[in-house]
PDB file of C-alpha atoms in Angstrom:
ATOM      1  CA  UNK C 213      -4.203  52.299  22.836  1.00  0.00           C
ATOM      2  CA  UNK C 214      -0.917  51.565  25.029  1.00  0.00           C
ATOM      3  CA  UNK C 215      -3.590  52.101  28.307  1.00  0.00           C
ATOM      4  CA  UNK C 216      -5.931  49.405  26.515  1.00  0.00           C
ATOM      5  CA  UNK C 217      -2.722  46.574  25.759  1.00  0.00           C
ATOM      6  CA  UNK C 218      -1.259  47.334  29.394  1.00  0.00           C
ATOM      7  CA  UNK C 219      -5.133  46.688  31.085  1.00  0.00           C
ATOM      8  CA  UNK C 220      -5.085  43.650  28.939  1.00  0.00           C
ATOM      9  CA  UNK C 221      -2.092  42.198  30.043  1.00  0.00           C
ATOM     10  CA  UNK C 222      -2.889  41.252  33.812  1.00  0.00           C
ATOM     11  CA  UNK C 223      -6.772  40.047  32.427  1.00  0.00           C
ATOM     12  CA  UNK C 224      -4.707  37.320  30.075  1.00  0.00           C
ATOM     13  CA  UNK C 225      -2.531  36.618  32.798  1.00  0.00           C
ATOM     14  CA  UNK C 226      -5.206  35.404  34.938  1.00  0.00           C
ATOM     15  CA  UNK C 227      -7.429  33.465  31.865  1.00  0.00           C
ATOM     16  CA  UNK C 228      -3.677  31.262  31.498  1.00  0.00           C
ATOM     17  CA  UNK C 229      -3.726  30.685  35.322  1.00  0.00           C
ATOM     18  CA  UNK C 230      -7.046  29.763  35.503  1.00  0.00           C
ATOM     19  CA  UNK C 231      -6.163  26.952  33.384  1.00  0.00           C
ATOM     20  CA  UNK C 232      -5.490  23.316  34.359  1.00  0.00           C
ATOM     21  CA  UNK C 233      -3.646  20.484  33.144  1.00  0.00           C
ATOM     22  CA  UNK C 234      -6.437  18.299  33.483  1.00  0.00           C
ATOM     23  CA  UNK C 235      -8.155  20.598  30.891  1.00  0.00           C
ATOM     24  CA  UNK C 236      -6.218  19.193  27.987  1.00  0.00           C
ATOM     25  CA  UNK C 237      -6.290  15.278  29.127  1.00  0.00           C
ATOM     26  CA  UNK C 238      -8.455  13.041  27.212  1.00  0.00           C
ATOM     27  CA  UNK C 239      -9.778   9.870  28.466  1.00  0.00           C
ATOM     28  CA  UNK C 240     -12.177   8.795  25.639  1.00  0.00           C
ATOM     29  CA  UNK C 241     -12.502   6.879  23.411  1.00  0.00           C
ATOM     30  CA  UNK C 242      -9.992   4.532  24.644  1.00  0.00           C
ATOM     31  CA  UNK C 243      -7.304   3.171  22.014  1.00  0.00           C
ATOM     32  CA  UNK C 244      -8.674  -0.582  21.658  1.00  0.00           C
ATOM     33  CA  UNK C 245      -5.797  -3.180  22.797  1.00  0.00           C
ATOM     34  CA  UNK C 246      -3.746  -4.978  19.840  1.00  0.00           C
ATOM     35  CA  UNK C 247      -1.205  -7.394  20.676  1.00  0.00           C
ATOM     36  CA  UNK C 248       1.742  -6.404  17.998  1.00  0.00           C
ATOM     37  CA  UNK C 249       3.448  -9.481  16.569  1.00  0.00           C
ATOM     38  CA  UNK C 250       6.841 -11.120  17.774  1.00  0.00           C
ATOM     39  CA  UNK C 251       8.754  -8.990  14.914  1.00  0.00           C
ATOM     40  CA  UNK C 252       7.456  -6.033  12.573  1.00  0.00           C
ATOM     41  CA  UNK C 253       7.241  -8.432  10.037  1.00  0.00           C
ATOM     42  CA  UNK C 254       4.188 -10.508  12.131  1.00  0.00           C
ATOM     43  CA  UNK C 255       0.160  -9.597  11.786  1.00  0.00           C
ATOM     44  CA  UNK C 256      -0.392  -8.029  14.867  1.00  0.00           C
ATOM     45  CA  UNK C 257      -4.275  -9.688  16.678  1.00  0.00           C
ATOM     46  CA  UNK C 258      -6.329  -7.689  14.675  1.00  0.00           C
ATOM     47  CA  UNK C 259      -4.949  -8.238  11.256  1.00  0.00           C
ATOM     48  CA  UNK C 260      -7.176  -9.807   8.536  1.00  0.00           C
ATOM     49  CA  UNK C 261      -4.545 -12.830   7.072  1.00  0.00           C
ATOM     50  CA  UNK C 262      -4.895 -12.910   3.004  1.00  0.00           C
ATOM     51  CA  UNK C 263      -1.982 -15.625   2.996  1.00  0.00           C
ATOM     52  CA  UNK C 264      -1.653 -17.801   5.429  1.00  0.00           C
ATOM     53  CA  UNK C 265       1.159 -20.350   3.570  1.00  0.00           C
ATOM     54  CA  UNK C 266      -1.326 -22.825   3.067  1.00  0.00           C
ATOM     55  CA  UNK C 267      -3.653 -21.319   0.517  1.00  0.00           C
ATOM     56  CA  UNK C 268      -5.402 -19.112  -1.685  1.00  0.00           C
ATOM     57  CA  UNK C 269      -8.669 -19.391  -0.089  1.00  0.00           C
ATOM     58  CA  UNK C 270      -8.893 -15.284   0.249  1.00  0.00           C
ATOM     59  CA  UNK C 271      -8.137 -14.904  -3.318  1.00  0.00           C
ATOM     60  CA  UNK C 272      -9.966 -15.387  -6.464  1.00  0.00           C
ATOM     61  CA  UNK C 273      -9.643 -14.962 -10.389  1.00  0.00           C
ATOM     62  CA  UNK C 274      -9.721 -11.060 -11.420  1.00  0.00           C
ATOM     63  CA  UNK C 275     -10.913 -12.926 -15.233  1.00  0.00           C
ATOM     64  CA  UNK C 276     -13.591 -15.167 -13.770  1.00  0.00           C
ATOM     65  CA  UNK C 277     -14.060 -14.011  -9.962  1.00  0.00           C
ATOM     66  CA  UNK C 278     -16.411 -17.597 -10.108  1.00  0.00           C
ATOM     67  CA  UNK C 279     -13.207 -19.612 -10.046  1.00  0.00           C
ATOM     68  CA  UNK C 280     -10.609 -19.771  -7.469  1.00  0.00           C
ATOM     69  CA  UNK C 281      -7.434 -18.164  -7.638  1.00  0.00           C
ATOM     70  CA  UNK C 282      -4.833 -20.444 -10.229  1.00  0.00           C
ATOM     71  CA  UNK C 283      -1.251 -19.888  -8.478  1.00  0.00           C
ATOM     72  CA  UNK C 284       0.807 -22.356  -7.580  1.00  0.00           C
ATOM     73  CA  UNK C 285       0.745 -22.648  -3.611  1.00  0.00           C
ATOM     74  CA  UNK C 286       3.868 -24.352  -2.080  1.00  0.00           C
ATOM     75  CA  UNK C 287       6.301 -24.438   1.273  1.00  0.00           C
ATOM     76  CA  UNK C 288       4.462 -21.411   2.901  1.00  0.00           C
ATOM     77  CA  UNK C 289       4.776 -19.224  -0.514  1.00  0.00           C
ATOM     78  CA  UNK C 290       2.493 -19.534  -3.907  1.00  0.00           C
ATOM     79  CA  UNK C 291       4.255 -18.400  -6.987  1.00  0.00           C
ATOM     80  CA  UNK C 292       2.782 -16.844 -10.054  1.00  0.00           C
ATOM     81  CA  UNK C 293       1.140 -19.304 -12.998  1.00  0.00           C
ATOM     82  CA  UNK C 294       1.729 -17.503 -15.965  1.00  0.00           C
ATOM     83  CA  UNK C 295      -1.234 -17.338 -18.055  1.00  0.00           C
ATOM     84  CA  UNK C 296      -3.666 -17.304 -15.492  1.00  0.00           C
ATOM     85  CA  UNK C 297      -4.144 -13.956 -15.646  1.00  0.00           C
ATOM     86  CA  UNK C 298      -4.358 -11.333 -12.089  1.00  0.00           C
ATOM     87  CA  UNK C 299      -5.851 -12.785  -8.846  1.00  0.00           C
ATOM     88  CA  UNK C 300      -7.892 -10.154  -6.474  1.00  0.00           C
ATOM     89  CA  UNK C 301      -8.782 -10.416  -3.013  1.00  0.00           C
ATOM     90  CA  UNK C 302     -12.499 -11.546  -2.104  1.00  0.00           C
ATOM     91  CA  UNK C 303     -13.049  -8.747   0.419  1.00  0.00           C
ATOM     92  CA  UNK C 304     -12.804  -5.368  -0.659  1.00  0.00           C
ATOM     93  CA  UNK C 305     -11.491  -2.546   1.460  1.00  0.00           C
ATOM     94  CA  UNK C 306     -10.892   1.075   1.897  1.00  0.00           C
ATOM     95  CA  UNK C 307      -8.300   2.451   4.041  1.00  0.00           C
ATOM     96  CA  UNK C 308      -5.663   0.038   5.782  1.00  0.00           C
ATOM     97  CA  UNK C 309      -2.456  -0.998   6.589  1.00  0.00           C
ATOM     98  CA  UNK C 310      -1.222  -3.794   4.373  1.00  0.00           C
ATOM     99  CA  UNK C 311       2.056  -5.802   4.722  1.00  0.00           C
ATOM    100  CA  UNK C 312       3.004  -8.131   1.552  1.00  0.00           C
ATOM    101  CA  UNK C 313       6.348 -10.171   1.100  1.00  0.00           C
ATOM    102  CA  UNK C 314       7.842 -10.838  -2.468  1.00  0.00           C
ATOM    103  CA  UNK C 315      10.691 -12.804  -4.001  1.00  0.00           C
ATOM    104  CA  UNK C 316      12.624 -12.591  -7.648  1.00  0.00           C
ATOM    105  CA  UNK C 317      13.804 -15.801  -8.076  1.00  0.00           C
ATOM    106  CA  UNK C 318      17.428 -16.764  -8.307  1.00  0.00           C
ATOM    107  CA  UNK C 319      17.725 -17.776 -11.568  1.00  0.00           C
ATOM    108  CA  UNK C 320      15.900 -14.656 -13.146  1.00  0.00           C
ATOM    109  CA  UNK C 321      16.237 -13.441 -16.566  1.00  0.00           C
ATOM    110  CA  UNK C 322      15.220 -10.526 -18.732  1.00  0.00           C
ATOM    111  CA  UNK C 323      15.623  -6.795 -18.738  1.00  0.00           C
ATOM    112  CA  UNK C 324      14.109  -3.680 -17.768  1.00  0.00           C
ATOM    113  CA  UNK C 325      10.272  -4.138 -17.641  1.00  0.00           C
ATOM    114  CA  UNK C 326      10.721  -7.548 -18.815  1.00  0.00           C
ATOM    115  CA  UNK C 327      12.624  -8.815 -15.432  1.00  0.00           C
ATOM    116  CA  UNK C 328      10.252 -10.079 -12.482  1.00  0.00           C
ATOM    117  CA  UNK C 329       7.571  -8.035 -13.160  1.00  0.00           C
ATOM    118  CA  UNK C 330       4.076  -7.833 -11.526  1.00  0.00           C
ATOM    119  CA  UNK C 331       2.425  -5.459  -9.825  1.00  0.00           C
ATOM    120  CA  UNK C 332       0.779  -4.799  -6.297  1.00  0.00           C
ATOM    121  CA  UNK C 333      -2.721  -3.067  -7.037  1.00  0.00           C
ATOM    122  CA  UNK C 334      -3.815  -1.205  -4.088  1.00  0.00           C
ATOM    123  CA  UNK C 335      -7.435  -0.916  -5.168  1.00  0.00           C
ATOM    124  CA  UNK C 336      -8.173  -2.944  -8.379  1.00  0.00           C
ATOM    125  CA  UNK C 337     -11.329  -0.524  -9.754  1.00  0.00           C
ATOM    126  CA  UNK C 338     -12.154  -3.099 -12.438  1.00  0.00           C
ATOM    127  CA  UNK C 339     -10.677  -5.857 -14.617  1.00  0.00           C
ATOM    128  CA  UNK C 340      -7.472  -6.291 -16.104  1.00  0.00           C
ATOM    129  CA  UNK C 341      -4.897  -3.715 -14.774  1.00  0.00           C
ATOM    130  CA  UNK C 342      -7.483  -1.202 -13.663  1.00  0.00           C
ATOM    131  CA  UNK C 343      -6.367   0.645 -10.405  1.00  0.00           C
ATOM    132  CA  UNK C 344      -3.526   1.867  -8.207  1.00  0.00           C
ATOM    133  CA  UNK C 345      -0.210  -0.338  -8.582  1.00  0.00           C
ATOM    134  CA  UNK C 346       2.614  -0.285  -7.034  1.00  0.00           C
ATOM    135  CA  UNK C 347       5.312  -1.826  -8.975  1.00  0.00           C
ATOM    136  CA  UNK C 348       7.036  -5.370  -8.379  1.00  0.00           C
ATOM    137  CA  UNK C 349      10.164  -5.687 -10.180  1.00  0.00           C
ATOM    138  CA  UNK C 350      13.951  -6.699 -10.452  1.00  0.00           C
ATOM    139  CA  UNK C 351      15.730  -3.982  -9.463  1.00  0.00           C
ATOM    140  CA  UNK C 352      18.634  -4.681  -7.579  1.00  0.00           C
ATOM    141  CA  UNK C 353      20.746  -4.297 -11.082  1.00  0.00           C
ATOM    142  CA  UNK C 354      18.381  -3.628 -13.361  1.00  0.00           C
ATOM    143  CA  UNK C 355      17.515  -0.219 -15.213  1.00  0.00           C
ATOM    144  CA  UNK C 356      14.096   0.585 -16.358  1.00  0.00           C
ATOM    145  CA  UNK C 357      12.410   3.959 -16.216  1.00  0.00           C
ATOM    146  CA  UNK C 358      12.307   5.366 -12.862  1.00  0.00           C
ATOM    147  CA  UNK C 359       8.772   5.770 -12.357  1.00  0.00           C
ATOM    148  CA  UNK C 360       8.445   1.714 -13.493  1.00  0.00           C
ATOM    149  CA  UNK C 361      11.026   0.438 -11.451  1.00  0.00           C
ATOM    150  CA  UNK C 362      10.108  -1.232  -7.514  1.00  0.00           C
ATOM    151  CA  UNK C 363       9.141   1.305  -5.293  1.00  0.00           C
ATOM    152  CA  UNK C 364       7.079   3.274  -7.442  1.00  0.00           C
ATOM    153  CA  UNK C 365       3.733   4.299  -7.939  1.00  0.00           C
ATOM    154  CA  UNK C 366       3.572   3.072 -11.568  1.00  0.00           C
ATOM    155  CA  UNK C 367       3.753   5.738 -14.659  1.00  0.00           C
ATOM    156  CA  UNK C 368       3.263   8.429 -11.508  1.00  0.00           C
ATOM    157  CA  UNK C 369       5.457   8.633  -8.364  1.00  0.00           C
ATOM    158  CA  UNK C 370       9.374   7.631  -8.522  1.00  0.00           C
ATOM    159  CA  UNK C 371      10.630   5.935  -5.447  1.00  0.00           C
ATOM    160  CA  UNK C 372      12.773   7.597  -3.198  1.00  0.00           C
ATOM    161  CA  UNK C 373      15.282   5.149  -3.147  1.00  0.00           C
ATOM    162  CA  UNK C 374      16.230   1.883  -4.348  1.00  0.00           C
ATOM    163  CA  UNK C 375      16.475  -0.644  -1.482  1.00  0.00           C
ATOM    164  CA  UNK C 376      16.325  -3.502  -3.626  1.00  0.00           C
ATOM    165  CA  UNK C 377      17.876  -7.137  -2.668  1.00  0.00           C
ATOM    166  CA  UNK C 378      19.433  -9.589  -4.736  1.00  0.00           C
ATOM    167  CA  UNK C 379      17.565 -12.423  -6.372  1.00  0.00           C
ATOM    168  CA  UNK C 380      16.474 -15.041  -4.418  1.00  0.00           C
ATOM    169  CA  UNK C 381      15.504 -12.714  -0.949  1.00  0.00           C
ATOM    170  CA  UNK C 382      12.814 -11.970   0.120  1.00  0.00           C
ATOM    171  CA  UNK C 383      11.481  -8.144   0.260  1.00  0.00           C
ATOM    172  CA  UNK C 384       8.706  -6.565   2.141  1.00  0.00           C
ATOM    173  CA  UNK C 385       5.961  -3.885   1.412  1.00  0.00           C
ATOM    174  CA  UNK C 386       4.640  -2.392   4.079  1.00  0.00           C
ATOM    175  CA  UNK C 387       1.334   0.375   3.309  1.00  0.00           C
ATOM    176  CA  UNK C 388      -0.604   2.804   4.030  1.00  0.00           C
ATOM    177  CA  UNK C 389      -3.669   3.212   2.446  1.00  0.00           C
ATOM    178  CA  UNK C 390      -6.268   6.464   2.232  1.00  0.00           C
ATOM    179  CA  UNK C 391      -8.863   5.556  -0.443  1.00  0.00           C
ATOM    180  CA  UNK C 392     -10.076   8.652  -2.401  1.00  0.00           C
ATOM    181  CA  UNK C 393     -13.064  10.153  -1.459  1.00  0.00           C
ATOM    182  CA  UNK C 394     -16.222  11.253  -4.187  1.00  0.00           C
ATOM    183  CA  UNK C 395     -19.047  13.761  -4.112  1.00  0.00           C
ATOM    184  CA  UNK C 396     -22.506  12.702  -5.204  1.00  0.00           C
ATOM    185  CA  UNK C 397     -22.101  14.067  -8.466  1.00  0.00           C
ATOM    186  CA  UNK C 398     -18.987  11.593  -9.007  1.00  0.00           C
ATOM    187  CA  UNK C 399     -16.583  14.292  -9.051  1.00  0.00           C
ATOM    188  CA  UNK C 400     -12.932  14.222  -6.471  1.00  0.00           C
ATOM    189  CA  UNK C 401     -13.336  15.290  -3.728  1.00  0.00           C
ATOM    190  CA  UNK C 402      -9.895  14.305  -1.775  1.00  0.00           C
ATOM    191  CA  UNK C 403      -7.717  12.003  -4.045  1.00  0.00           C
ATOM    192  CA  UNK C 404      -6.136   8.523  -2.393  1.00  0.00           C
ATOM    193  CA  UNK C 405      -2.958   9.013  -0.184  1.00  0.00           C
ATOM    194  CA  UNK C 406      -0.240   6.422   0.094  1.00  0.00           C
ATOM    195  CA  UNK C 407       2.725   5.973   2.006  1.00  0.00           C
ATOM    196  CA  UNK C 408       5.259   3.015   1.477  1.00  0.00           C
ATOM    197  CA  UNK C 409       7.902   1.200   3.021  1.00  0.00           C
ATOM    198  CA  UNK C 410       9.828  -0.997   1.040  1.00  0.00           C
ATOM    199  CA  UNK C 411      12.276  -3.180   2.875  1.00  0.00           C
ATOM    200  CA  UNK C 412      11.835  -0.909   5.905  1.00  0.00           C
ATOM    201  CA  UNK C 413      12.709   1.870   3.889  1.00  0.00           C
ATOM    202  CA  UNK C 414      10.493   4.735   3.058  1.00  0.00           C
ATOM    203  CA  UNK C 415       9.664   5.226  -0.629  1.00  0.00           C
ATOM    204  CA  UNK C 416       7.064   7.288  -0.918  1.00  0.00           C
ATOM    205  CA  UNK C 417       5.985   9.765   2.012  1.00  0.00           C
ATOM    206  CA  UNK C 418       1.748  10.295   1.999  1.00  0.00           C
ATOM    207  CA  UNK C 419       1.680  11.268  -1.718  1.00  0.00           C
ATOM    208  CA  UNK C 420      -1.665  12.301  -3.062  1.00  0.00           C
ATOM    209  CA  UNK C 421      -2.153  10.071  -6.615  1.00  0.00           C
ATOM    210  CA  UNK C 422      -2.916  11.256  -9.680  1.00  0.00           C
ATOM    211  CA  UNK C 423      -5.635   8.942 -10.429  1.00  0.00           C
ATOM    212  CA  UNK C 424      -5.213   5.360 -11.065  1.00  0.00           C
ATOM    213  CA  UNK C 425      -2.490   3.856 -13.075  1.00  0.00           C
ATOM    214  CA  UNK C 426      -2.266   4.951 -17.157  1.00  0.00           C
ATOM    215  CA  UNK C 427      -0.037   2.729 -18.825  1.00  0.00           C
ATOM    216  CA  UNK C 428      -0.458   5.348 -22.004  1.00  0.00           C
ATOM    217  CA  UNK C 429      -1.423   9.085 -20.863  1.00  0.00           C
ATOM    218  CA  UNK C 430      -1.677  10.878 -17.407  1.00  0.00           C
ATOM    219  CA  UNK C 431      -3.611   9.517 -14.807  1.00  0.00           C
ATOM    220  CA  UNK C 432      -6.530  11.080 -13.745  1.00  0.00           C
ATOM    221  CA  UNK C 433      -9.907  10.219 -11.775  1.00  0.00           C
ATOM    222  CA  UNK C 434     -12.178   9.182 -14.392  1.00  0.00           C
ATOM    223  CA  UNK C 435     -15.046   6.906 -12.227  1.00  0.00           C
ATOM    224  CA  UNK C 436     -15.850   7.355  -8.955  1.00  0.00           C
ATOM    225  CA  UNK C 437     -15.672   3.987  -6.717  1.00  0.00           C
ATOM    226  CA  UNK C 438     -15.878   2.458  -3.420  1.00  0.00           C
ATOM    227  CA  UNK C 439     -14.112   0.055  -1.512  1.00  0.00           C
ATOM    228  CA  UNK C 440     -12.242  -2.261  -3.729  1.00  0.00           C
ATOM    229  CA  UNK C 441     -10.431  -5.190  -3.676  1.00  0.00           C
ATOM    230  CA  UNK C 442      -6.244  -5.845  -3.825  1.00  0.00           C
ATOM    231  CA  UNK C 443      -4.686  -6.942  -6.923  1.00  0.00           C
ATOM    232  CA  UNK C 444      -1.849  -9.268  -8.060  1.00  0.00           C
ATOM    233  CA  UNK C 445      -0.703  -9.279 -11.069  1.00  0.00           C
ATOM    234  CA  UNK C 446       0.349 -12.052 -13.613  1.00  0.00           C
ATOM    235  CA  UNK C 447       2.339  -9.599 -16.102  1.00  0.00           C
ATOM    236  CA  UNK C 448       2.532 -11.680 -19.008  1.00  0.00           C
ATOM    237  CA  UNK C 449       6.556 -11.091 -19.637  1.00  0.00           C
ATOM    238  CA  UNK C 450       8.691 -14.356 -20.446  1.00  0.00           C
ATOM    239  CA  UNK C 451      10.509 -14.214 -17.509  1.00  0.00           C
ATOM    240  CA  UNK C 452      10.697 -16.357 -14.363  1.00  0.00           C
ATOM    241  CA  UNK C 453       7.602 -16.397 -12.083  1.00  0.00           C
ATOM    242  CA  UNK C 454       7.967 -14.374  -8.931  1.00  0.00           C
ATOM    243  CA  UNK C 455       6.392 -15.895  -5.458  1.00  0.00           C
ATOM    244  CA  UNK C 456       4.700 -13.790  -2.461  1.00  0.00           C
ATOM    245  CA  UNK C 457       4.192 -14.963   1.369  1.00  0.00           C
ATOM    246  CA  UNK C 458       3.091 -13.455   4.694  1.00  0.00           C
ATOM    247  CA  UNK C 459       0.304 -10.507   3.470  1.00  0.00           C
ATOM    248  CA  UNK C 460      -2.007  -9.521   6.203  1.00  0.00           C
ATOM    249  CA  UNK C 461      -4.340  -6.529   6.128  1.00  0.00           C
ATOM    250  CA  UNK C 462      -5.264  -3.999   8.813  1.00  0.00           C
ATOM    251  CA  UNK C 463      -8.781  -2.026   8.440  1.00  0.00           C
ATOM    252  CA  UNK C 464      -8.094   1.512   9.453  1.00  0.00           C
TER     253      UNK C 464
END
């Protein structure tokens, strides 16, 4: 056995010198070209803009997708008309990068749950609340549990941290997307992925979800589905109306 490892030895030798650099150098397919914008915070050229500042013309009405989306669009933002009910994107999509900007308002009110809240769905899978949300909220002095406060994947994944600003700034998602993926038969066959950054900050680091969002019970993957649209949500609490700006989507 020792005669066998020794002979060995000088035949390796010569496989690893036989070897060239050029042997692990790829040169297709070539990265396409995308021109980044001036900050982090800018669509970069190949971004699909869903706000634009001047309307809501990539958004319609999650209660009758007939009718254009009801918020209130003004000075580059639109705000939340309570009553309205959730607003969904036209397109649907699967995986992506997606960068949203959100604002509590100065003079909000409220508690806990009941404090700026709305929610960013990541794939609405039906009406209502249906789908994965990532939760909007008040939380730069404001308790609520900690898998419902900003930052977290709601009723599953707690943020880990709280970078929340004050009232009145403006805050920044920035996500990653993996949609999950279904057999024939409808069964899971690798659940959704998401990563966050929330005010630059990561939150939550390529967590596998539980399903979509449960308000009562665990979440679990119930339906199988496609691509799907984003969803805002109109929450229905008394409190002042938050406002969103700059969301642009990249198709990954």
């Amino acid at each position: 056995m020792k005669r066998l490892i020794l002979f060995a030895l000088p035949l390796l030798a010569l496989k690893t010198q036989a070897q060239k650099p050029e042997d692990t150098e790829f040169y297709k397919p070539v990265p396409p070209k995308v021109t980044p914008g001036k900050t982090f915070s800018d669509a970069p050229s190949d971004a699909t803009i869903l706000f634009d500042g001047k309307n809501l013309d990539q958004w319609t009405s999650v209660k009758d997708k007939s009718k254009p989306a009801a918020w209130t669009v003004a000075n580059g933002a639109f705000t939340v008309k309570k009553g309205t009910g959730n607003i969904e994107t036209k397109q649907s999509f699967l995986n992506y990068q997606l960068h949203l900007e959100w604002k509590i308002p100065a003079n909000i009110t409220g508690k806990g749950q009941a404090r700026g809240n709305s929610g960013l769905f990541l794939a609405s899978t039906g009406g209502g609340d249906d789908g994965y949300e990532l939760q909007i909220l008040d939380n730069y002095n404001n308790d609520t549990y900690v898998n419902g406060q900003a930052g977290s994947i709601y009723k599953q994944f707690i943020p880990l941290a709280n970078v929340n600003k004050k009232p009145g700034e403006w805050q920044t998602y920035d996500v990653i997307w993996t949609a999950p993926i279904f057999n024939t038969d409808g069964s899971l066959k690798s659940p959704a992925r998401v990563t966050v950054f929330f005010n630059g900050v990561l939150v939550q680091n390529n967590i596998a979800l539980e399903g979509p969002t449960q308000y009562i019970g665990k979440a679990s993957y119930q339906k199988a589905h496609g691509a799907c649209p984003i969803k805002l949500q109109d929450h229905g609490d008394p409190s002042e109306p938050i406002s969103f700006r700059n969301i642009w989507i990249r198709e990954l």
